[in-house]
Coordinates of C-alpha atoms in Angstrom, one line a residue:
X1 CA 0.0 0.0 0.0
X2 CA 1.4 3.4 -0.9
X3 CA 2.5 5.6 2.0
X4 CA -0.1 8.0 3.3
X5 CA -2.9 5.8 2.1
X6 CA -5.0 4.0 4.7
X7 CA -7.3 1.0 4.0
X8 CA -11.1 1.5 4.1
X9 CA -12.8 -1.0 6.4
X10 CA -16.3 -1.6 7.5
X11 CA -15.6 -3.1 10.8
X12 CA -17.2 -1.1 13.7
X13 CA -14.5 -2.1 16.2
X14 CA -11.7 -1.0 13.8
X15 CA -13.5 2.3 13.2
X16 CA -13.9 2.9 16.9
X17 CA -10.2 2.2 17.5
X18 CA -9.4 4.7 14.7
X19 CA -11.7 7.3 16.2
X20 CA -10.2 6.8 19.6
X21 CA -6.7 7.1 18.2
X22 CA -7.1 10.0 15.8
X23 CA -10.4 11.9 16.5
X24 CA -11.1 11.3 20.2
X25 CA -11.6 15.0 21.1
X26 CA -14.1 15.7 18.3
X27 CA -16.0 12.4 19.0
X28 CA -16.2 13.1 22.7
X29 CA -17.5 16.6 22.0
X30 CA -20.1 15.3 19.6
X31 CA -21.2 12.6 22.0
X32 CA -21.6 15.0 24.9
X33 CA -23.5 17.6 22.7
X34 CA -25.9 14.9 21.5
X35 CA -26.3 13.1 24.8
X36 CA -24.8 10.0 23.3
X37 CA -23.0 7.3 25.4
X38 CA -19.5 6.9 23.9
X39 CA -18.7 3.6 22.3
X40 CA -15.0 4.1 22.1
X41 CA -13.1 1.1 23.5
X42 CA -11.5 3.0 26.3
X43 CA -14.8 4.6 27.4
X44 CA -16.6 1.2 27.4
X45 CA -13.8 -0.4 29.5
X46 CA -14.0 2.5 32.0
X47 CA -17.8 2.2 32.3
X48 CA -17.5 -1.6 32.8
X49 CA -14.8 -1.1 35.5
X50 CA -16.9 1.6 37.2
X51 CA -19.9 -0.8 37.2
X52 CA -17.8 -3.6 38.6
X53 CA -16.5 -1.3 41.4
X54 CA -20.1 -0.3 42.2
X55 CA -21.1 -4.0 42.5
X56 CA -18.1 -4.8 44.7
X57 CA -19.0 -1.8 46.9
X58 CA -22.6 -3.0 47.2
X59 CA -21.6 -6.5 48.0
X60 CA -19.7 -5.3 51.0
X61 CA -22.8 -3.6 52.4
X62 CA -25.1 -6.6 52.1
X63 CA -25.8 -8.7 55.1
X64 CA -27.8 -11.8 55.4
X65 CA -31.0 -11.2 57.2
X66 CA -31.9 -13.5 60.1
X67 CA -35.4 -14.9 59.9
X68 CA -37.8 -14.1 62.6
X69 CA -38.5 -17.3 64.5
X70 CA -41.8 -16.1 65.9
X71 CA -44.4 -16.4 63.1
X72 CA -48.0 -15.6 63.7
X73 CA -50.3 -18.2 62.3
X74 CA -52.8 -16.8 59.9
X75 CA -56.4 -16.6 60.9
X76 CA -59.3 -14.4 59.8
X77 CA -59.4 -12.9 63.3
X78 CA -55.7 -12.0 63.3
X79 CA -56.0 -10.5 59.8
X80 CA -59.0 -8.4 60.8
X81 CA -57.2 -7.1 63.9
X82 CA -54.1 -6.2 61.8
X83 CA -56.3 -4.5 59.1
X84 CA -58.1 -2.4 61.7
X85 CA -54.8 -1.4 63.4
X86 CA -53.4 -0.4 60.0
X87 CA -56.5 1.6 59.1
X88 CA -56.3 3.5 62.4
X89 CA -52.6 4.1 62.1
X90 CA -52.9 5.5 58.6
X91 CA -55.9 7.6 59.5
X92 CA -58.3 5.9 57.1
X93 CA -61.2 5.5 59.5
X94 CA -64.4 7.2 58.3

């Protein structure tokens, strides 16, 4: 291939790599102005890393909840009492 000539390709990944290498500033500006999420390889990797970090942070905060050993058996009487208490507590009595 003669010097100065570049091959024309139709592969999206190759084009994104080219955009990132040679036209990143213009692309970033266009993406921001058009509220478009950048598809450049570096930006995609950064978003994935940020998402992974958020998941790791969330995992540290999760705790296994202990089940309540005292379970009230369902009866119509217990349900009616709970419904009345809820109606009164939420001021829905008329």
